[in-house]
Every structure is written in structure tokens, then in C-alpha cells.
Tab-separated table of C-alpha atoms in Angstrom:
chain	number	residue	atom	x	y	z
A	1	MET	CA	16.371	29.622	-41.687
A	2	LEU	CA	14.301	27.207	-39.634
A	3	PHE	CA	10.842	28.121	-38.461
A	4	ARG	CA	9.408	26.453	-35.408
A	5	ARG	CA	5.773	25.940	-34.758
A	6	SER	CA	4.463	27.319	-31.518
A	7	ARG	CA	4.233	24.737	-28.745
A	8	SER	CA	0.702	25.894	-28.109
A	9	ALA	CA	-0.364	24.993	-31.641
A	10	SER	CA	-2.704	22.038	-31.483
A	11	VAL	CA	-1.878	20.084	-34.600
A	12	GLN	CA	-2.973	16.471	-34.438
A	13	ALA	CA	-0.459	14.140	-36.058
A	14	PRO	CA	-1.687	11.283	-38.219
A	15	ALA	CA	-2.244	8.073	-36.251
A	16	GLN	CA	0.516	6.109	-37.994
A	17	ASP	CA	3.064	8.778	-36.959
A	18	ARG	CA	2.153	8.171	-33.322
A	19	TRP	CA	1.441	4.452	-33.332
A	20	HIS	CA	4.924	3.030	-34.015
A	21	PRO	CA	6.740	4.979	-31.263
A	22	LEU	CA	3.957	4.160	-28.806
A	23	ALA	CA	4.219	0.490	-29.781
A	24	GLU	CA	7.974	0.548	-29.092
A	25	LEU	CA	7.447	2.340	-25.785
A	26	CYS	CA	4.710	-0.083	-24.772
A	27	ARG	CA	6.918	-3.077	-25.624
A	28	GLU	CA	9.804	-1.733	-23.527
A	29	LEU	CA	7.510	-0.913	-20.603
A	30	GLY	CA	6.059	-4.412	-20.828
A	31	GLN	CA	9.554	-5.874	-20.574
A	32	ALA	CA	10.315	-3.720	-17.530
A	33	VAL	CA	7.049	-4.750	-15.862
A	34	ALA	CA	7.895	-8.404	-16.561
A	35	LEU	CA	11.146	-7.971	-14.585
A	36	GLN	CA	9.398	-6.573	-11.505
A	37	ASP	CA	8.705	-9.910	-9.811
A	38	THR	CA	12.357	-10.930	-10.065
A	39	ALA	CA	13.513	-7.515	-8.850
A	40	GLU	CA	11.126	-7.681	-5.871
A	41	ARG	CA	12.312	-11.180	-4.967
A	42	VAL	CA	15.989	-10.174	-5.191
A	43	ILE	CA	15.516	-6.999	-3.128
A	44	GLN	CA	13.705	-8.945	-0.415
A	45	GLY	CA	16.386	-11.651	-0.546
A	46	CYS	CA	19.101	-9.023	-0.150
A	47	ALA	CA	17.340	-7.754	2.978
A	48	GLY	CA	17.502	-11.197	4.600
A	49	GLY	CA	19.887	-12.445	7.256
A	50	TRP	CA	23.654	-12.197	7.033
A	51	PRO	CA	25.457	-13.569	5.108
A	52	VAL	CA	23.313	-12.935	2.047
A	53	ASP	CA	23.086	-15.919	-0.292
A	54	GLY	CA	25.090	-15.450	-3.490
A	55	CYS	CA	22.143	-16.548	-5.612
A	56	TRP	CA	20.610	-13.072	-5.253
A	57	SER	CA	23.575	-11.524	-7.014
A	58	ALA	CA	23.428	-14.097	-9.793
A	59	GLU	CA	19.701	-13.484	-10.238
A	60	GLY	CA	19.744	-9.704	-9.764
A	61	ALA	CA	22.754	-8.570	-11.795
A	62	PRO	CA	21.249	-9.547	-15.182
A	63	VAL	CA	18.035	-7.704	-14.244
A	64	VAL	CA	20.026	-4.546	-13.418
A	65	THR	CA	21.719	-4.810	-16.814
A	66	GLU	CA	18.459	-5.416	-18.669
A	67	LEU	CA	16.759	-2.468	-16.958
A	68	LEU	CA	19.641	-0.256	-18.107
A	69	ARG	CA	19.224	-1.572	-21.644
A	70	ILE	CA	15.475	-0.934	-21.530
A	71	SER	CA	15.984	2.646	-20.340
A	72	SER	CA	18.517	3.188	-23.121
A	73	ARG	CA	16.111	1.847	-25.745
A	74	ILE	CA	13.335	4.052	-24.347
A	75	GLY	CA	15.678	7.020	-24.630
A	76	ASP	CA	16.289	6.180	-28.282
A	77	ILE	CA	12.578	6.190	-29.181
A	78	THR	CA	11.554	9.306	-31.075
A	79	VAL	CA	8.072	10.251	-29.911
A	80	LEU	CA	5.770	13.083	-30.840
A	81	GLU	CA	5.861	16.124	-28.588
A	82	GLN	CA	2.516	15.151	-27.075
A	83	ASP	CA	4.085	11.885	-25.832
A	84	SER	CA	7.400	13.301	-24.599
A	85	GLU	CA	6.284	13.437	-20.947
A	86	LEU	CA	5.122	9.824	-21.191
A	87	LYS	CA	8.563	8.834	-22.493
A	88	GLU	CA	10.329	10.831	-19.753
A	89	ASP	CA	8.201	9.186	-17.061
A	90	ALA	CA	8.931	5.758	-18.537
A	91	CYS	CA	12.667	6.383	-18.568
A	92	TYR	CA	12.606	7.749	-15.014
A	93	LEU	CA	10.634	4.824	-13.593
A	94	VAL	CA	12.739	2.164	-15.324
A	95	LEU	CA	15.922	3.844	-14.064
A	96	TRP	CA	14.389	4.071	-10.581
A	97	HIS	CA	13.799	0.298	-10.648
A	98	GLN	CA	17.375	-0.260	-11.820
A	99	ALA	CA	18.815	1.986	-9.106
A	100	ALA	CA	16.720	0.374	-6.346
A	101	LEU	CA	17.824	-3.114	-7.345
A	102	ASP	CA	21.443	-2.039	-7.788
A	103	ARG	CA	21.417	-0.396	-4.339
A	104	ALA	CA	20.015	-3.547	-2.733
A	105	LEU	CA	22.725	-5.673	-4.343
A	106	ARG	CA	25.486	-3.262	-3.332
A	107	LEU	CA	24.248	-3.157	0.260
A	108	ALA	CA	23.972	-6.947	0.421
A	109	TYR	CA	27.441	-7.665	-0.900
A	110	THR	CA	29.512	-4.931	0.759
A	111	ALA	CA	32.277	-6.600	2.732
A	112	ASP	CA	32.763	-3.831	5.295
A	113	ALA	CA	29.246	-2.492	5.784
A	114	ASP	CA	28.772	0.002	8.587
A	115	ALA	CA	25.786	0.001	10.928
A	116	ALA	CA	23.838	2.520	8.817
A	117	SER	CA	24.320	0.473	5.633
A	118	GLU	CA	23.322	-2.705	7.431
A	119	GLN	CA	20.202	-1.025	8.817
A	120	GLU	CA	19.318	0.247	5.325
A	121	ARG	CA	19.856	-3.244	3.867
A	122	THR	CA	17.650	-4.993	6.397
A	123	SER	CA	14.886	-2.394	5.980
A	124	LEU	CA	14.530	-3.007	2.229
A	125	THR	CA	11.021	-4.133	1.353
A	126	GLY	CA	10.876	-4.072	-2.443
A	127	LEU	CA	10.012	-1.679	-5.236
A	128	GLY	CA	6.983	-0.125	-3.548
A	129	GLU	CA	4.823	2.541	-5.190
A	130	PRO	CA	7.117	3.094	-8.221
A	131	ALA	CA	6.334	-0.493	-9.261
A	132	ALA	CA	2.621	0.324	-9.310
A	133	GLN	CA	3.361	3.568	-11.166
A	134	LEU	CA	5.284	1.660	-13.842
A	135	ARG	CA	2.415	-0.798	-14.291
A	136	ARG	CA	-0.075	2.089	-14.565
A	137	LEU	CA	2.172	3.826	-17.100
A	138	HIS	CA	2.317	0.628	-19.154
A	139	ASP	CA	-1.484	0.373	-19.048
A	140	GLU	CA	-1.830	4.041	-20.032
A	141	THR	CA	0.584	3.591	-22.929
A	142	LEU	CA	-1.282	0.492	-24.063
A	143	ALA	CA	-4.567	2.439	-24.040
A	144	LEU	CA	-2.983	5.261	-26.055
A	145	LEU	CA	-1.552	2.706	-28.465
A	146	ARG	CA	-4.950	1.130	-29.011
A	147	ALA	CA	-6.512	4.546	-29.589
A	148	ALA	CA	-3.774	5.542	-32.051
A	149	LYS	CA	-3.810	2.331	-34.094
A	150	PRO	CA	-4.317	3.248	-37.729
A	151	ALA	CA	-7.360	1.649	-39.318
A	152	PRO	CA	-6.548	-0.656	-42.239
A	153	ALA	CA	-7.576	0.616	-45.640
A	154	PRO	CA	-10.769	-1.032	-46.896
A	155	GLY	CA	-9.921	-3.963	-49.128
A	156	ALA	CA	-6.226	-3.828	-48.215
A	157	ALA	CA	-4.283	-6.942	-49.144
A	158	GLY	CA	-3.781	-9.323	-46.256
A	159	VAL	CA	-6.488	-7.741	-44.124
A	160	VAL	CA	-8.980	-10.259	-42.822
A	161	THR	CA	-12.351	-8.833	-41.940
A	162	SER	CA	-14.657	-10.475	-39.448
A	163	SER	CA	-16.949	-11.638	-42.237
A	164	SER	CA	-14.134	-13.370	-44.126
A	165	ALA	CA	-12.216	-14.784	-41.168
A	166	PRO	CA	-12.309	-18.557	-40.852
A	167	ARG	CA	-14.074	-19.819	-37.760
A	168	ALA	CA	-11.752	-20.908	-35.007
A	169	ALA	CA	-11.798	-24.572	-34.085
A	170	ALA	CA	-13.951	-25.432	-31.111
A	171	VAL	CA	-12.074	-25.483	-27.843
A	172	SER	CA	-12.272	-28.838	-26.110
A	173	ARG	CA	-13.149	-28.489	-22.462
A	174	PRO	CA	-12.899	-31.202	-19.854
A	175	VAL	CA	-16.256	-32.530	-18.715
């Protein structure tokens, strides 16, 4: 028989149990944020005059695919219960970005668009507030990651302390 701990129990997990999933989540969010500029450019290009240049499809389709891959990888990350809402928000926002870009591409390259579809296409402006939300979520995850980073054991092999680190070479600056 399995016994479950109450959800209200406040048991703090060791840092290393939280750090690795947060690191994976942060990496995936960083990749999604890095795709935002391209997605914005493609959405705005799709809203341009008719006919829409084919370059937007060539540039946007791989981004749609990569956003789907990112959301899938986020879904595969096993996080602690305390981070489950963070993971859900990440998945939602990445899928929102994917859907917005996919919709823009579909509207731009529909052969028999009706007046409502054409009006929707030309009113596209970009990713909007969800883009800012994704960036904030990435920043929040990064802050949690930094707070959860396990401290190296004193005297651990391969750990360089500030007192034993070699001095960096001087940076040459133009005069």
C-alpha cells in the first residue's frame, strides 16, 4: 500500500534535488526566449501586404517546430511539487508562442482567405504581453536556480576557490 504525504506538508527538498530540473527548465525557457525576435519578425512580416513573401514561411516554420520541441522537453522535465506551477506556466507560454506564430503563418499563406481572415492577418502585431511574461518567467526560474544551487563541498576535487584561482589576464582596451 502506498502512503502519500499531505500536500500541505512543508518538507523542503535538498537543493540538488531541485537544482537539476530547474536548470533544465531554465535552459529550455532561454531557448524559447531566444526565438522571440524571429517569431516577432515573422508575425509582423505575415501581417504585411498581399501577397506575403515566401521567406516568412521559410523562416517561421522551423521556429514553430522548435517551439513544439521545447514544450515537449519542458513537459518531460520532472520537477518537485513546489515547481509544478512554474513548469505548467512555462509549457503554456511556449505553446502560446507556437500557436501565435503558427496562426500567423496559416493566415498569411491561405489561398482562399475570407475577409475576416484577411482582417485578422493584417491586424497581427506580434507576440505582445505573453512574450514579456515568458521573459519574466525565465528570469524568475534563473533566480530560483541560483538560489537552489548546491554549495560545493569544502575541499572537493576540481573546485577552485577564489583564493586559489589564477588571475585572469588583463583585458586590453583601446586608448
